[in-house]
Amino acid sequence: MMPHSPSVPVRTAARKPSSKDQLLWFVLLFCIALVGLGFLPLAFLGTPFLKPIHIFAAVLLLLTPTMLPGSTQGMSIVRMVAFAFFTQLAVLLISLAWSPLVATGALSLMISFTNCVIALAFCLMASRLSLTRLADLLAYGAFAGAVAFHLALFVGHALSGQNALAILIDVALSGEMRNFKLLYFVGGMKGLGVEGVSTFFSTVAPKATNSFGSAFVTTAIAAVHVVAADRALTRYRSVKRDWAVWLALINAVFVIMIAFSDRVQIYGALLIIAHLSYFGFMHGNWKLGAWLTFAGIWVSLSAIMYIAVSASAQGTFEEYIYRVTNNPRFADLDRVLVKLGELGMLGGGMGIPLSFHDIRYLYPHNLFLFNYMSAGMIGLLASFIWFGLLCLLAVKAFALMINQQMPRAVRRLALGAFSGVVYAITLTQLVSQGDLDTADWLGLAIALSVLAKAQSISLRVESKAGGV
């Protein structure tokens, strides 16, 4: 028998995607490709609040009547997420009744509702794709997102009479990592004419690159696992797709380096190191010794990477230590808790700020504290429901990941889904307003889509085993 080419699928009777599936695939691809540009307002359209991702999000929602429903597993996950999140949203909506800032609170709720609906629609649509098509979507979507991001910044530098590549080379040769963000990212945005956004990123919120950073890292990590699962289950190999994944991963690491964001650094370091360890020696070996080795390597190396990158971002290690030990989130925690205690059992209403004249953030960086501030004890209960649902999904993915009766494809999918859901759980403790932005919601939707695909394959495996 003649060996197969690595760029040709082994399967000979693959079903050709329908025209509707092709359209769906391209719409989802554009959503992933543009989510990294979510920071870039379309001011030239006269709508500074509108961003590229919103255009394709609108298209995504317009297609839902013809594209739904997705897989059975995707429908089940969507129902669970919708119940938990909309329960929280309903409670916060009620709290508008006693809020002094109704318009502010209502706008925040409307954005949260829209982002959630977009994510759930994406999950349903993506989960109906075959494993190979889903792998193609994430691989080429992650790559297209990287290209769109750098192309936008290159255009910005060109409009200002600069060469983005020359700037990158100069900064790299100088060894001053802290200049990456200022010269390349912020410089490109200034060239595009979005002075307000560039000022926000460089001065007002120097660590506000979380959104686009997490979008790139989440998609790249998901692409690695879905492509690996497709190769294990269908024996499909594509040189172009493999290159797309590797370039997307390299871009994700680059974004981590220029973002200087605690959230992106921790997430990127943990996932990249953990996943390399998993594929390197943990796969198929779940003994206690291997677990301990795995955990030790994960924690120690990720901590080293995080400290090294953060210290370089601050200039000196001493400066980094000072900034960590004098973080206003820690210093002001007592005052925040006192303020929350003054609000009473019903909270202060959705949309109210903390109102500290000398504090550098207006909202508690925590889902539970934010909900309590808005709706008191009922808000706290709603946040536990939402948080518990995320934990349940993580447990489902973890159970598949360690099940030795499952094929490698399922376990690889499960690890990718587990990572994405754990990231969403982490964000509930870190984000400024207790909620997720569009990029984070799309990251969660990708994780849920991968989990739905893992569950779908596992059910087929179990049904075949039961029929033998």
PDB file of C-alpha atoms in Angstrom, residues 201-344:
ATOM      1  CA  PHE A 201      -3.906  52.138  26.538  1.00  0.00           C
ATOM      2  CA  SER A 202      -0.694  54.079  27.208  1.00  0.00           C
ATOM      3  CA  THR A 203      -1.599  56.312  30.148  1.00  0.00           C
ATOM      4  CA  VAL A 204      -5.048  55.832  31.634  1.00  0.00           C
ATOM      5  CA  ALA A 205      -4.978  52.029  31.672  1.00  0.00           C
ATOM      6  CA  PRO A 206      -1.462  50.756  30.821  1.00  0.00           C
ATOM      7  CA  LYS A 207      -2.556  47.173  31.437  1.00  0.00           C
ATOM      8  CA  ALA A 208      -5.796  47.381  29.493  1.00  0.00           C
ATOM      9  CA  THR A 209      -4.591  45.089  26.711  1.00  0.00           C
ATOM     10  CA  ASN A 210      -6.426  42.183  28.331  1.00  0.00           C
ATOM     11  CA  SER A 211      -9.199  41.983  25.787  1.00  0.00           C
ATOM     12  CA  PHE A 212      -7.250  41.581  22.570  1.00  0.00           C
ATOM     13  CA  GLY A 213      -4.543  39.564  24.346  1.00  0.00           C
ATOM     14  CA  SER A 214      -6.916  36.957  25.698  1.00  0.00           C
ATOM     15  CA  ALA A 215      -8.640  36.711  22.309  1.00  0.00           C
ATOM     16  CA  PHE A 216      -5.419  35.662  20.570  1.00  0.00           C
ATOM     17  CA  VAL A 217      -4.219  33.296  23.290  1.00  0.00           C
ATOM     18  CA  THR A 218      -7.584  31.571  23.764  1.00  0.00           C
ATOM     19  CA  THR A 219      -8.088  30.919  20.051  1.00  0.00           C
ATOM     20  CA  ALA A 220      -4.529  29.677  19.516  1.00  0.00           C
ATOM     21  CA  ILE A 221      -4.687  27.223  22.420  1.00  0.00           C
ATOM     22  CA  ALA A 222      -8.088  25.913  21.267  1.00  0.00           C
ATOM     23  CA  ALA A 223      -6.751  25.479  17.728  1.00  0.00           C
ATOM     24  CA  VAL A 224      -3.857  23.337  18.994  1.00  0.00           C
ATOM     25  CA  HIS A 225      -6.173  20.897  20.737  1.00  0.00           C
ATOM     26  CA  VAL A 226      -8.856  20.668  18.083  1.00  0.00           C
ATOM     27  CA  VAL A 227      -6.289  20.104  15.327  1.00  0.00           C
ATOM     28  CA  ALA A 228      -4.554  17.442  17.453  1.00  0.00           C
ATOM     29  CA  ALA A 229      -7.908  15.753  18.106  1.00  0.00           C
ATOM     30  CA  ASP A 230      -8.818  15.805  14.410  1.00  0.00           C
ATOM     31  CA  ARG A 231      -5.481  14.235  13.536  1.00  0.00           C
ATOM     32  CA  ALA A 232      -5.933  11.524  16.162  1.00  0.00           C
ATOM     33  CA  LEU A 233      -9.518  10.674  15.190  1.00  0.00           C
ATOM     34  CA  THR A 234      -9.556  11.093  11.423  1.00  0.00           C
ATOM     35  CA  ARG A 235      -5.828  10.914  10.628  1.00  0.00           C
ATOM     36  CA  TYR A 236      -6.211  14.118   8.632  1.00  0.00           C
ATOM     37  CA  ARG A 237      -2.993  16.135   8.235  1.00  0.00           C
ATOM     38  CA  SER A 238      -2.579  19.463   6.522  1.00  0.00           C
ATOM     39  CA  VAL A 239       0.730  21.308   6.253  1.00  0.00           C
ATOM     40  CA  LYS A 240      -1.069  24.631   5.729  1.00  0.00           C
ATOM     41  CA  ARG A 241      -3.231  24.143   8.791  1.00  0.00           C
ATOM     42  CA  ASP A 242      -0.254  23.114  10.924  1.00  0.00           C
ATOM     43  CA  TRP A 243       1.633  26.240   9.881  1.00  0.00           C
ATOM     44  CA  ALA A 244      -1.403  28.378  10.671  1.00  0.00           C
ATOM     45  CA  VAL A 245      -1.518  26.950  14.207  1.00  0.00           C
ATOM     46  CA  TRP A 246       2.196  27.442  14.829  1.00  0.00           C
ATOM     47  CA  LEU A 247       2.145  31.032  13.583  1.00  0.00           C
ATOM     48  CA  ALA A 248      -0.944  31.750  15.698  1.00  0.00           C
ATOM     49  CA  LEU A 249       0.860  30.364  18.763  1.00  0.00           C
ATOM     50  CA  ILE A 250       3.938  32.480  18.074  1.00  0.00           C
ATOM     51  CA  ASN A 251       1.701  35.530  17.755  1.00  0.00           C
ATOM     52  CA  ALA A 252      -0.043  34.638  21.017  1.00  0.00           C
ATOM     53  CA  VAL A 253       3.323  34.544  22.812  1.00  0.00           C
ATOM     54  CA  PHE A 254       4.242  37.862  21.189  1.00  0.00           C
ATOM     55  CA  VAL A 255       0.999  39.437  22.367  1.00  0.00           C
ATOM     56  CA  ILE A 256       1.693  38.181  25.894  1.00  0.00           C
ATOM     57  CA  MET A 257       5.074  39.857  25.768  1.00  0.00           C
ATOM     58  CA  ILE A 258       3.783  43.258  24.575  1.00  0.00           C
ATOM     59  CA  ALA A 259       0.584  43.261  26.615  1.00  0.00           C
ATOM     60  CA  PHE A 260       2.258  43.474  30.036  1.00  0.00           C
ATOM     61  CA  SER A 261      -1.055  42.435  31.463  1.00  0.00           C
ATOM     62  CA  ASP A 262      -1.171  40.309  34.600  1.00  0.00           C
ATOM     63  CA  ARG A 263      -4.213  38.475  33.322  1.00  0.00           C
ATOM     64  CA  VAL A 264      -2.780  37.606  29.902  1.00  0.00           C
ATOM     65  CA  GLN A 265       0.662  36.723  31.286  1.00  0.00           C
ATOM     66  CA  ILE A 266      -0.664  34.346  33.922  1.00  0.00           C
ATOM     67  CA  TYR A 267      -3.080  32.724  31.485  1.00  0.00           C
ATOM     68  CA  GLY A 268      -0.571  32.433  28.665  1.00  0.00           C
ATOM     69  CA  ALA A 269       2.241  31.136  30.847  1.00  0.00           C
ATOM     70  CA  LEU A 270       0.095  28.558  32.597  1.00  0.00           C
ATOM     71  CA  LEU A 271      -1.546  27.247  29.453  1.00  0.00           C
ATOM     72  CA  ILE A 272       1.491  27.114  27.203  1.00  0.00           C
ATOM     73  CA  ILE A 273       3.639  25.349  29.796  1.00  0.00           C
ATOM     74  CA  ALA A 274       0.851  23.081  31.013  1.00  0.00           C
ATOM     75  CA  HIS A 275      -0.119  22.012  27.515  1.00  0.00           C
ATOM     76  CA  LEU A 276       3.460  21.359  26.443  1.00  0.00           C
ATOM     77  CA  SER A 277       3.877  19.182  29.527  1.00  0.00           C
ATOM     78  CA  TYR A 278       0.629  17.383  28.778  1.00  0.00           C
ATOM     79  CA  PHE A 279       1.554  16.512  25.219  1.00  0.00           C
ATOM     80  CA  GLY A 280       5.151  15.812  26.212  1.00  0.00           C
ATOM     81  CA  PHE A 281       4.769  13.191  28.923  1.00  0.00           C
ATOM     82  CA  MET A 282       1.409  13.337  30.710  1.00  0.00           C
ATOM     83  CA  HIS A 283      -0.785  12.000  27.945  1.00  0.00           C
ATOM     84  CA  GLY A 284      -1.831   8.453  28.806  1.00  0.00           C
ATOM     85  CA  ASN A 285       0.042   8.441  32.121  1.00  0.00           C
ATOM     86  CA  TRP A 286      -2.186   9.491  35.011  1.00  0.00           C
ATOM     87  CA  LYS A 287      -0.302   7.951  37.934  1.00  0.00           C
ATOM     88  CA  LEU A 288       0.204   9.978  41.118  1.00  0.00           C
ATOM     89  CA  GLY A 289       3.885  10.566  40.449  1.00  0.00           C
ATOM     90  CA  ALA A 290       3.166  11.931  37.006  1.00  0.00           C
ATOM     91  CA  TRP A 291       0.458  14.192  38.417  1.00  0.00           C
ATOM     92  CA  LEU A 292       2.853  15.648  41.009  1.00  0.00           C
ATOM     93  CA  THR A 293       5.577  16.173  38.416  1.00  0.00           C
ATOM     94  CA  PHE A 294       3.087  17.786  36.076  1.00  0.00           C
ATOM     95  CA  ALA A 295       1.802  20.153  38.786  1.00  0.00           C
ATOM     96  CA  GLY A 296       5.327  21.044  39.927  1.00  0.00           C
ATOM     97  CA  ILE A 297       6.528  21.932  36.436  1.00  0.00           C
ATOM     98  CA  TRP A 298       3.336  23.837  35.686  1.00  0.00           C
ATOM     99  CA  VAL A 299       3.449  26.022  38.817  1.00  0.00           C
ATOM    100  CA  SER A 300       7.199  26.652  39.052  1.00  0.00           C
ATOM    101  CA  LEU A 301       7.927  27.430  35.391  1.00  0.00           C
ATOM    102  CA  SER A 302       4.816  29.550  34.908  1.00  0.00           C
ATOM    103  CA  ALA A 303       5.704  31.546  38.036  1.00  0.00           C
ATOM    104  CA  ILE A 304       9.236  32.103  36.730  1.00  0.00           C
ATOM    105  CA  MET A 305       7.925  33.192  33.339  1.00  0.00           C
ATOM    106  CA  TYR A 306       5.346  35.510  34.877  1.00  0.00           C
ATOM    107  CA  ILE A 307       7.850  37.185  37.218  1.00  0.00           C
ATOM    108  CA  ALA A 308      10.480  37.564  34.491  1.00  0.00           C
ATOM    109  CA  VAL A 309       8.107  39.159  31.987  1.00  0.00           C
ATOM    110  CA  SER A 310       6.452  41.388  34.588  1.00  0.00           C
ATOM    111  CA  ALA A 311       9.777  42.544  36.000  1.00  0.00           C
ATOM    112  CA  SER A 312      11.056  43.444  32.549  1.00  0.00           C
ATOM    113  CA  ALA A 313       7.848  45.389  31.928  1.00  0.00           C
ATOM    114  CA  GLN A 314       8.485  47.494  35.048  1.00  0.00           C
ATOM    115  CA  GLY A 315      12.104  48.220  34.226  1.00  0.00           C
ATOM    116  CA  THR A 316      13.788  46.732  37.298  1.00  0.00           C
ATOM    117  CA  PHE A 317      13.007  43.825  39.567  1.00  0.00           C
ATOM    118  CA  GLU A 318      12.889  46.156  42.579  1.00  0.00           C
ATOM    119  CA  GLU A 319      10.307  48.316  40.839  1.00  0.00           C
ATOM    120  CA  TYR A 320       8.257  45.224  40.069  1.00  0.00           C
ATOM    121  CA  ILE A 321       8.331  44.067  43.709  1.00  0.00           C
ATOM    122  CA  TYR A 322       7.293  47.548  44.833  1.00  0.00           C
ATOM    123  CA  ARG A 323       4.344  47.664  42.430  1.00  0.00           C
ATOM    124  CA  VAL A 324       3.168  44.201  43.488  1.00  0.00           C
ATOM    125  CA  THR A 325       3.379  44.897  47.205  1.00  0.00           C
ATOM    126  CA  ASN A 326       1.703  48.293  46.794  1.00  0.00           C
ATOM    127  CA  ASN A 327      -1.088  47.181  44.489  1.00  0.00           C
ATOM    128  CA  PRO A 328      -4.136  49.386  45.174  1.00  0.00           C
ATOM    129  CA  ARG A 329      -6.406  46.352  44.897  1.00  0.00           C
ATOM    130  CA  PHE A 330      -4.819  44.946  48.046  1.00  0.00           C
ATOM    131  CA  ALA A 331      -4.354  48.266  49.825  1.00  0.00           C
ATOM    132  CA  ASP A 332      -7.940  49.366  49.272  1.00  0.00           C
ATOM    133  CA  LEU A 333      -9.652  46.031  49.882  1.00  0.00           C
ATOM    134  CA  ASP A 334     -10.595  46.931  53.447  1.00  0.00           C
ATOM    135  CA  ARG A 335     -12.135  50.207  52.330  1.00  0.00           C
ATOM    136  CA  VAL A 336     -14.021  48.437  49.542  1.00  0.00           C
ATOM    137  CA  LEU A 337     -15.491  45.949  52.021  1.00  0.00           C
ATOM    138  CA  VAL A 338     -16.487  48.773  54.367  1.00  0.00           C
ATOM    139  CA  LYS A 339     -18.152  50.575  51.473  1.00  0.00           C
ATOM    140  CA  LEU A 340     -20.051  47.430  50.498  1.00  0.00           C
ATOM    141  CA  GLY A 341     -21.137  46.972  54.083  1.00  0.00           C
ATOM    142  CA  GLU A 342     -22.699  50.437  54.054  1.00  0.00           C
ATOM    143  CA  LEU A 343     -24.912  49.574  51.081  1.00  0.00           C
ATOM    144  CA  GLY A 344     -27.166  47.247  53.035  1.00  0.00           C
TER     145      GLY A 344
END
